[in-house]
PDB file of N, CA, C and O in Angstrom:
ATOM      1  N   UNK A  42      -8.129  -6.868  -3.598  1.00 54.00           N
ATOM      2  CA  UNK A  42      -7.653  -7.807  -2.611  1.00 54.00           C
ATOM      3  C   UNK A  42      -7.778  -9.242  -3.124  1.00 54.00           C
ATOM      4  O   UNK A  42      -7.170 -10.134  -2.579  1.00 54.00           O
ATOM      5  N   UNK A  43      -8.534  -9.453  -4.202  1.00 59.00           N
ATOM      6  CA  UNK A  43      -8.726 -10.804  -4.712  1.00 59.00           C
ATOM      7  C   UNK A  43      -7.416 -11.466  -5.102  1.00 59.00           C
ATOM      8  O   UNK A  43      -7.245 -12.655  -4.916  1.00 59.00           O
ATOM      9  N   UNK A  44      -6.493 -10.711  -5.703  1.00 63.00           N
ATOM     10  CA  UNK A  44      -5.239 -11.318  -6.139  1.00 63.00           C
ATOM     11  C   UNK A  44      -4.437 -11.862  -4.967  1.00 63.00           C
ATOM     12  O   UNK A  44      -3.641 -12.766  -5.111  1.00 63.00           O
ATOM     13  N   UNK A  45      -4.658 -11.322  -3.780  1.00 67.00           N
ATOM     14  CA  UNK A  45      -3.942 -11.791  -2.592  1.00 67.00           C
ATOM     15  C   UNK A  45      -4.642 -12.977  -1.925  1.00 67.00           C
ATOM     16  O   UNK A  45      -4.022 -13.713  -1.186  1.00 67.00           O
ATOM     17  N   UNK A  46      -5.915 -13.145  -2.200  1.00 69.00           N
ATOM     18  CA  UNK A  46      -6.683 -14.205  -1.554  1.00 69.00           C
ATOM     19  C   UNK A  46      -6.094 -15.577  -1.841  1.00 69.00           C
ATOM     20  O   UNK A  46      -5.961 -16.395  -0.939  1.00 69.00           O
ATOM     21  N   UNK A  47      -5.707 -15.840  -3.083  1.00 71.00           N
ATOM     22  CA  UNK A  47      -5.136 -17.133  -3.438  1.00 71.00           C
ATOM     23  C   UNK A  47      -3.846 -17.409  -2.695  1.00 71.00           C
ATOM     24  O   UNK A  47      -3.588 -18.538  -2.266  1.00 71.00           O
ATOM     25  N   UNK A  48      -3.027 -16.391  -2.520  1.00 70.00           N
ATOM     26  CA  UNK A  48      -1.765 -16.562  -1.797  1.00 70.00           C
ATOM     27  C   UNK A  48      -2.017 -16.882  -0.327  1.00 70.00           C
ATOM     28  O   UNK A  48      -1.320 -17.698   0.262  1.00 70.00           O
ATOM     29  N   UNK A  49      -3.000 -16.254   0.263  1.00 70.00           N
ATOM     30  CA  UNK A  49      -3.336 -16.530   1.661  1.00 70.00           C
ATOM     31  C   UNK A  49      -3.873 -17.953   1.782  1.00 70.00           C
ATOM     32  O   UNK A  49      -3.524 -18.681   2.707  1.00 70.00           O
ATOM     33  N   UNK A  50      -4.684 -18.361   0.815  1.00 75.00           N
ATOM     34  CA  UNK A  50      -5.220 -19.722   0.835  1.00 75.00           C
ATOM     35  C   UNK A  50      -4.105 -20.757   0.687  1.00 75.00           C
ATOM     36  O   UNK A  50      -4.236 -21.880   1.148  1.00 75.00           O
ATOM     37  N   UNK A  51      -2.997 -20.398   0.043  1.00 79.00           N
ATOM     38  CA  UNK A  51      -1.857 -21.291  -0.119  1.00 79.00           C
ATOM     39  C   UNK A  51      -0.988 -21.336   1.141  1.00 79.00           C
ATOM     40  O   UNK A  51      -0.002 -22.032   1.187  1.00 79.00           O
ATOM     41  N   UNK A  52      -1.357 -20.553   2.142  1.00 79.00           N
ATOM     42  CA  UNK A  52      -0.614 -20.565   3.394  1.00 79.00           C
ATOM     43  C   UNK A  52       0.348 -19.406   3.552  1.00 79.00           C
ATOM     44  O   UNK A  52       1.082 -19.335   4.526  1.00 79.00           O
ATOM     45  N   UNK A  53       0.373 -18.497   2.609  1.00 77.00           N
ATOM     46  CA  UNK A  53       1.246 -17.328   2.735  1.00 77.00           C
ATOM     47  C   UNK A  53       0.595 -16.314   3.668  1.00 77.00           C
ATOM     48  O   UNK A  53      -0.618 -16.229   3.783  1.00 77.00           O
ATOM     49  N   UNK A  54       1.427 -15.507   4.294  1.00 79.00           N
ATOM     50  CA  UNK A  54       0.935 -14.515   5.245  1.00 79.00           C
ATOM     51  C   UNK A  54       0.773 -13.168   4.557  1.00 79.00           C
ATOM     52  O   UNK A  54       1.610 -12.754   3.768  1.00 79.00           O
ATOM     53  N   UNK A  55      -0.306 -12.495   4.863  1.00 75.00           N
ATOM     54  CA  UNK A  55      -0.567 -11.157   4.345  1.00 75.00           C
ATOM     55  C   UNK A  55      -0.754 -10.238   5.543  1.00 75.00           C
ATOM     56  O   UNK A  55      -1.588 -10.506   6.415  1.00 75.00           O
ATOM     57  N   UNK A  56       0.034  -9.165   5.604  1.00 80.00           N
ATOM     58  CA  UNK A  56      -0.039  -8.231   6.718  1.00 80.00           C
ATOM     59  C   UNK A  56      -0.412  -6.858   6.174  1.00 80.00           C
ATOM     60  O   UNK A  56       0.305  -6.302   5.342  1.00 80.00           O
ATOM     61  N   UNK A  57      -1.514  -6.318   6.627  1.00 81.00           N
ATOM     62  CA  UNK A  57      -1.942  -4.978   6.247  1.00 81.00           C
ATOM     63  C   UNK A  57      -1.306  -4.009   7.228  1.00 81.00           C
ATOM     64  O   UNK A  57      -1.599  -4.044   8.424  1.00 81.00           O
ATOM     65  N   UNK A  58      -0.414  -3.144   6.741  1.00 82.00           N
ATOM     66  CA  UNK A  58       0.320  -2.267   7.651  1.00 82.00           C
ATOM     67  C   UNK A  58      -0.108  -0.810   7.564  1.00 82.00           C
ATOM     68  O   UNK A  58       0.245  -0.016   8.431  1.00 82.00           O
ATOM     69  N   UNK A  59      -0.860  -0.438   6.517  1.00 82.00           N
ATOM     70  CA  UNK A  59      -1.286   0.951   6.418  1.00 82.00           C
ATOM     71  C   UNK A  59      -2.448   1.084   5.448  1.00 82.00           C
ATOM     72  O   UNK A  59      -2.524   0.378   4.456  1.00 82.00           O
ATOM     73  N   UNK A  60      -3.348   2.005   5.744  1.00 83.00           N
ATOM     74  CA  UNK A  60      -4.433   2.349   4.830  1.00 83.00           C
ATOM     75  C   UNK A  60      -4.519   3.866   4.746  1.00 83.00           C
ATOM     76  O   UNK A  60      -4.034   4.582   5.625  1.00 83.00           O
ATOM     77  N   UNK A  61      -5.118   4.348   3.679  1.00 82.00           N
ATOM     78  CA  UNK A  61      -5.334   5.775   3.503  1.00 82.00           C
ATOM     79  C   UNK A  61      -6.806   6.015   3.222  1.00 82.00           C
ATOM     80  O   UNK A  61      -7.470   5.178   2.617  1.00 82.00           O
ATOM     81  N   UNK A  62      -7.299   7.168   3.654  1.00 86.00           N
ATOM     82  CA  UNK A  62      -8.651   7.574   3.306  1.00 86.00           C
ATOM     83  C   UNK A  62      -8.673   7.924   1.826  1.00 86.00           C
ATOM     84  O   UNK A  62      -7.672   8.345   1.258  1.00 86.00           O
ATOM     85  N   UNK A  63      -9.819   7.764   1.229  1.00 87.00           N
ATOM     86  CA  UNK A  63      -9.969   8.113  -0.183  1.00 87.00           C
ATOM     87  C   UNK A  63     -10.458   6.914  -0.967  1.00 87.00           C
ATOM     88  O   UNK A  63     -10.404   5.778  -0.519  1.00 87.00           O
ATOM     89  N   UNK A  64     -10.896   7.190  -2.143  1.00 89.00           N
ATOM     90  CA  UNK A  64     -11.439   6.134  -2.984  1.00 89.00           C
ATOM     91  C   UNK A  64     -10.473   5.694  -4.057  1.00 89.00           C
ATOM     92  O   UNK A  64      -9.254   5.744  -3.903  1.00 89.00           O
ATOM     93  N   UNK A  65     -11.071   5.280  -5.169  1.00 89.00           N
ATOM     94  CA  UNK A  65     -10.313   4.750  -6.288  1.00 89.00           C
ATOM     95  C   UNK A  65      -9.319   5.767  -6.832  1.00 89.00           C
ATOM     96  O   UNK A  65      -8.187   5.413  -7.156  1.00 89.00           O
ATOM     97  N   UNK A  66      -9.713   7.037  -6.924  1.00 91.00           N
ATOM     98  CA  UNK A  66      -8.821   8.074  -7.457  1.00 91.00           C
ATOM     99  C   UNK A  66      -7.571   8.230  -6.592  1.00 91.00           C
ATOM    100  O   UNK A  66      -6.456   8.353  -7.112  1.00 91.00           O
ATOM    101  N   UNK A  67      -7.736   8.197  -5.286  1.00 89.00           N
ATOM    102  CA  UNK A  67      -6.586   8.290  -4.381  1.00 89.00           C
ATOM    103  C   UNK A  67      -5.686   7.069  -4.543  1.00 89.00           C
ATOM    104  O   UNK A  67      -4.462   7.180  -4.547  1.00 89.00           O
ATOM    105  N   UNK A  68      -6.277   5.904  -4.688  1.00 86.00           N
ATOM    106  CA  UNK A  68      -5.496   4.674  -4.897  1.00 86.00           C
ATOM    107  C   UNK A  68      -4.651   4.784  -6.166  1.00 86.00           C
ATOM    108  O   UNK A  68      -3.476   4.432  -6.181  1.00 86.00           O
ATOM    109  N   UNK A  69      -5.234   5.280  -7.236  1.00 89.00           N
ATOM    110  CA  UNK A  69      -4.505   5.431  -8.504  1.00 89.00           C
ATOM    111  C   UNK A  69      -3.334   6.400  -8.338  1.00 89.00           C
ATOM    112  O   UNK A  69      -2.245   6.173  -8.843  1.00 89.00           O
ATOM    113  N   UNK A  70      -3.563   7.509  -7.627  1.00 89.00           N
ATOM    114  CA  UNK A  70      -2.495   8.491  -7.406  1.00 89.00           C
ATOM    115  C   UNK A  70      -1.329   7.870  -6.649  1.00 89.00           C
ATOM    116  O   UNK A  70      -0.167   8.085  -6.988  1.00 89.00           O
ATOM    117  N   UNK A  71      -1.633   7.106  -5.613  1.00 86.00           N
ATOM    118  CA  UNK A  71      -0.577   6.467  -4.829  1.00 86.00           C
ATOM    119  C   UNK A  71       0.192   5.447  -5.664  1.00 86.00           C
ATOM    120  O   UNK A  71       1.418   5.370  -5.602  1.00 86.00           O
ATOM    121  N   UNK A  72      -0.513   4.664  -6.468  1.00 86.00           N
ATOM    122  CA  UNK A  72       0.160   3.663  -7.299  1.00 86.00           C
ATOM    123  C   UNK A  72       1.041   4.316  -8.358  1.00 86.00           C
ATOM    124  O   UNK A  72       2.101   3.791  -8.683  1.00 86.00           O
ATOM    125  N   UNK A  73       0.621   5.451  -8.889  1.00 89.00           N
ATOM    126  CA  UNK A  73       1.412   6.146  -9.911  1.00 89.00           C
ATOM    127  C   UNK A  73       2.709   6.725  -9.347  1.00 89.00           C
ATOM    128  O   UNK A  73       3.628   7.020 -10.097  1.00 89.00           O
ATOM    129  N   UNK A  74       2.793   6.883  -8.036  1.00 85.00           N
ATOM    130  CA  UNK A  74       4.024   7.380  -7.424  1.00 85.00           C
ATOM    131  C   UNK A  74       5.161   6.360  -7.526  1.00 85.00           C
ATOM    132  O   UNK A  74       6.330   6.725  -7.484  1.00 85.00           O
ATOM    133  N   UNK A  75       4.817   5.076  -7.653  1.00 84.00           N
ATOM    134  CA  UNK A  75       5.814   3.999  -7.739  1.00 84.00           C
ATOM    135  C   UNK A  75       6.814   4.049  -6.587  1.00 84.00           C
ATOM    136  O   UNK A  75       8.007   3.871  -6.773  1.00 84.00           O
ATOM    137  N   UNK A  76       6.314   4.319  -5.389  1.00 78.00           N
ATOM    138  CA  UNK A  76       7.159   4.402  -4.191  1.00 78.00           C
ATOM    139  C   UNK A  76       6.670   3.438  -3.126  1.00 78.00           C
ATOM    140  O   UNK A  76       6.547   3.799  -1.962  1.00 78.00           O
ATOM    141  N   UNK A  77       6.426   2.198  -3.503  1.00 78.00           N
ATOM    142  CA  UNK A  77       5.869   1.240  -2.547  1.00 78.00           C
ATOM    143  C   UNK A  77       6.674   1.178  -1.258  1.00 78.00           C
ATOM    144  O   UNK A  77       6.116   1.220  -0.170  1.00 78.00           O
ATOM    145  N   UNK A  78       7.985   1.060  -1.360  1.00 80.00           N
ATOM    146  CA  UNK A  78       8.811   0.930  -0.157  1.00 80.00           C
ATOM    147  C   UNK A  78       8.847   2.236   0.640  1.00 80.00           C
ATOM    148  O   UNK A  78       8.966   2.204   1.856  1.00 80.00           O
ATOM    149  N   UNK A  79       8.734   3.365  -0.022  1.00 82.00           N
ATOM    150  CA  UNK A  79       8.728   4.643   0.689  1.00 82.00           C
ATOM    151  C   UNK A  79       7.418   4.865   1.434  1.00 82.00           C
ATOM    152  O   UNK A  79       7.381   5.550   2.447  1.00 82.00           O
ATOM    153  N   UNK A  80       6.335   4.291   0.932  1.00 82.00           N
ATOM    154  CA  UNK A  80       5.023   4.472   1.548  1.00 82.00           C
ATOM    155  C   UNK A  80       4.733   3.440   2.631  1.00 82.00           C
ATOM    156  O   UNK A  80       3.830   3.619   3.435  1.00 82.00           O
ATOM    157  N   UNK A  81       5.495   2.374   2.670  1.00 83.00           N
ATOM    158  CA  UNK A  81       5.231   1.259   3.581  1.00 83.00           C
ATOM    159  C   UNK A  81       5.920   1.477   4.934  1.00 83.00           C
ATOM    160  O   UNK A  81       7.145   1.551   5.006  1.00 83.00           O
ATOM    161  N   UNK A  82       5.153   1.562   6.031  1.00 82.00           N
ATOM    162  CA  UNK A  82       5.776   1.767   7.338  1.00 82.00           C
ATOM    163  C   UNK A  82       6.610   0.573   7.805  1.00 82.00           C
ATOM    164  O   UNK A  82       7.514   0.731   8.608  1.00 82.00           O
ATOM    165  N   UNK A  83       6.344  -0.616   7.285  1.00 83.00           N
ATOM    166  CA  UNK A  83       7.164  -1.779   7.640  1.00 83.00           C
ATOM    167  C   UNK A  83       8.525  -1.708   6.953  1.00 83.00           C
ATOM    168  O   UNK A  83       9.517  -2.200   7.475  1.00 83.00           O
ATOM    169  N   UNK A  84       8.582  -1.093   5.764  1.00 83.00           N
ATOM    170  CA  UNK A  84       9.834  -0.981   5.001  1.00 83.00           C
ATOM    171  C   UNK A  84      10.591   0.308   5.314  1.00 83.00           C
ATOM    172  O   UNK A  84      11.810   0.362   5.171  1.00 83.00           O
ATOM    173  N   UNK A  85       9.856   1.348   5.692  1.00 82.00           N
ATOM    174  CA  UNK A  85      10.442   2.670   5.892  1.00 82.00           C
ATOM    175  C   UNK A  85       9.803   3.318   7.124  1.00 82.00           C
ATOM    176  O   UNK A  85       8.715   3.877   7.030  1.00 82.00           O
ATOM    177  N   UNK A  86      10.465   3.263   8.267  1.00 78.00           N
ATOM    178  CA  UNK A  86       9.889   3.827   9.498  1.00 78.00           C
ATOM    179  C   UNK A  86       9.502   5.303   9.381  1.00 78.00           C
ATOM    180  O   UNK A  86       8.579   5.743  10.057  1.00 78.00           O
ATOM    181  N   UNK A  87      10.167   6.063   8.527  1.00 77.00           N
ATOM    182  CA  UNK A  87       9.821   7.484   8.385  1.00 77.00           C
ATOM    183  C   UNK A  87       8.444   7.685   7.766  1.00 77.00           C
ATOM    184  O   UNK A  87       7.816   8.720   7.977  1.00 77.00           O
ATOM    185  N   UNK A  88       7.953   6.713   7.012  1.00 71.00           N
ATOM    186  CA  UNK A  88       6.650   6.858   6.369  1.00 71.00           C
ATOM    187  C   UNK A  88       5.511   6.864   7.385  1.00 71.00           C
ATOM    188  O   UNK A  88       4.413   7.298   7.085  1.00 71.00           O
ATOM    189  N   UNK A  89       5.765   6.397   8.592  1.00 65.00           N
ATOM    190  CA  UNK A  89       4.723   6.402   9.633  1.00 65.00           C
ATOM    191  C   UNK A  89       4.331   7.814  10.025  1.00 65.00           C
ATOM    192  O   UNK A  89       3.243   8.055  10.502  1.00 65.00           O
ATOM    193  N   UNK A  90       5.247   8.746   9.802  1.00 58.00           N
ATOM    194  CA  UNK A  90       5.025  10.115  10.270  1.00 58.00           C
ATOM    195  C   UNK A  90       4.545  11.053   9.178  1.00 58.00           C
ATOM    196  O   UNK A  90       4.245  12.185   9.449  1.00 58.00           O
ATOM    197  N   UNK A  91       4.462  10.587   7.928  1.00 60.00           N
ATOM    198  CA  UNK A  91       4.103  11.507   6.860  1.00 60.00           C
ATOM    199  C   UNK A  91       3.062  10.903   5.923  1.00 60.00           C
ATOM    200  O   UNK A  91       2.941   9.707   5.798  1.00 60.00           O
ATOM    201  N   UNK A  92       2.295  11.772   5.301  1.00 59.00           N
ATOM    202  CA  UNK A  92       1.332  11.391   4.305  1.00 59.00           C
ATOM    203  C   UNK A  92       1.875  11.800   2.957  1.00 59.00           C
ATOM    204  O   UNK A  92       2.382  12.916   2.808  1.00 59.00           O
ATOM    205  N   UNK A  93       1.805  10.928   1.945  1.00 58.00           N
ATOM    206  CA  UNK A  93       2.364  11.271   0.643  1.00 58.00           C
ATOM    207  C   UNK A  93       1.640  12.439   0.000  1.00 58.00           C
ATOM    208  O   UNK A  93       0.431  12.595   0.162  1.00 58.00           O
ATOM    209  N   UNK A  94       2.375  13.251  -0.723  1.00 60.00           N
ATOM    210  CA  UNK A  94       1.813  14.380  -1.461  1.00 60.00           C
ATOM    211  C   UNK A  94       1.345  13.875  -2.822  1.00 60.00           C
ATOM    212  O   UNK A  94       2.134  13.368  -3.583  1.00 60.00           O
ATOM    213  N   UNK A  95       0.043  13.996  -3.097  1.00 54.00           N
ATOM    214  CA  UNK A  95      -0.465  13.562  -4.386  1.00 54.00           C
ATOM    215  C   UNK A  95      -1.085  14.707  -5.123  1.00 54.00           C
ATOM    216  O   UNK A  95      -1.386  15.718  -4.601  1.00 54.00           O
TER     217      UNK A  95
END
């Protein structure tokens, strides 16, 4: 979250729209999917109803 802190301090808005249970390993799996827009409920309303398969 540190990389976002500077942007917020500059006056930019940061909105947390979804979190997942799990630790660092789960985070790595999600990032390797390269489906940011598919996983984001603000970008893709269907993602609100499903959990990604990792």
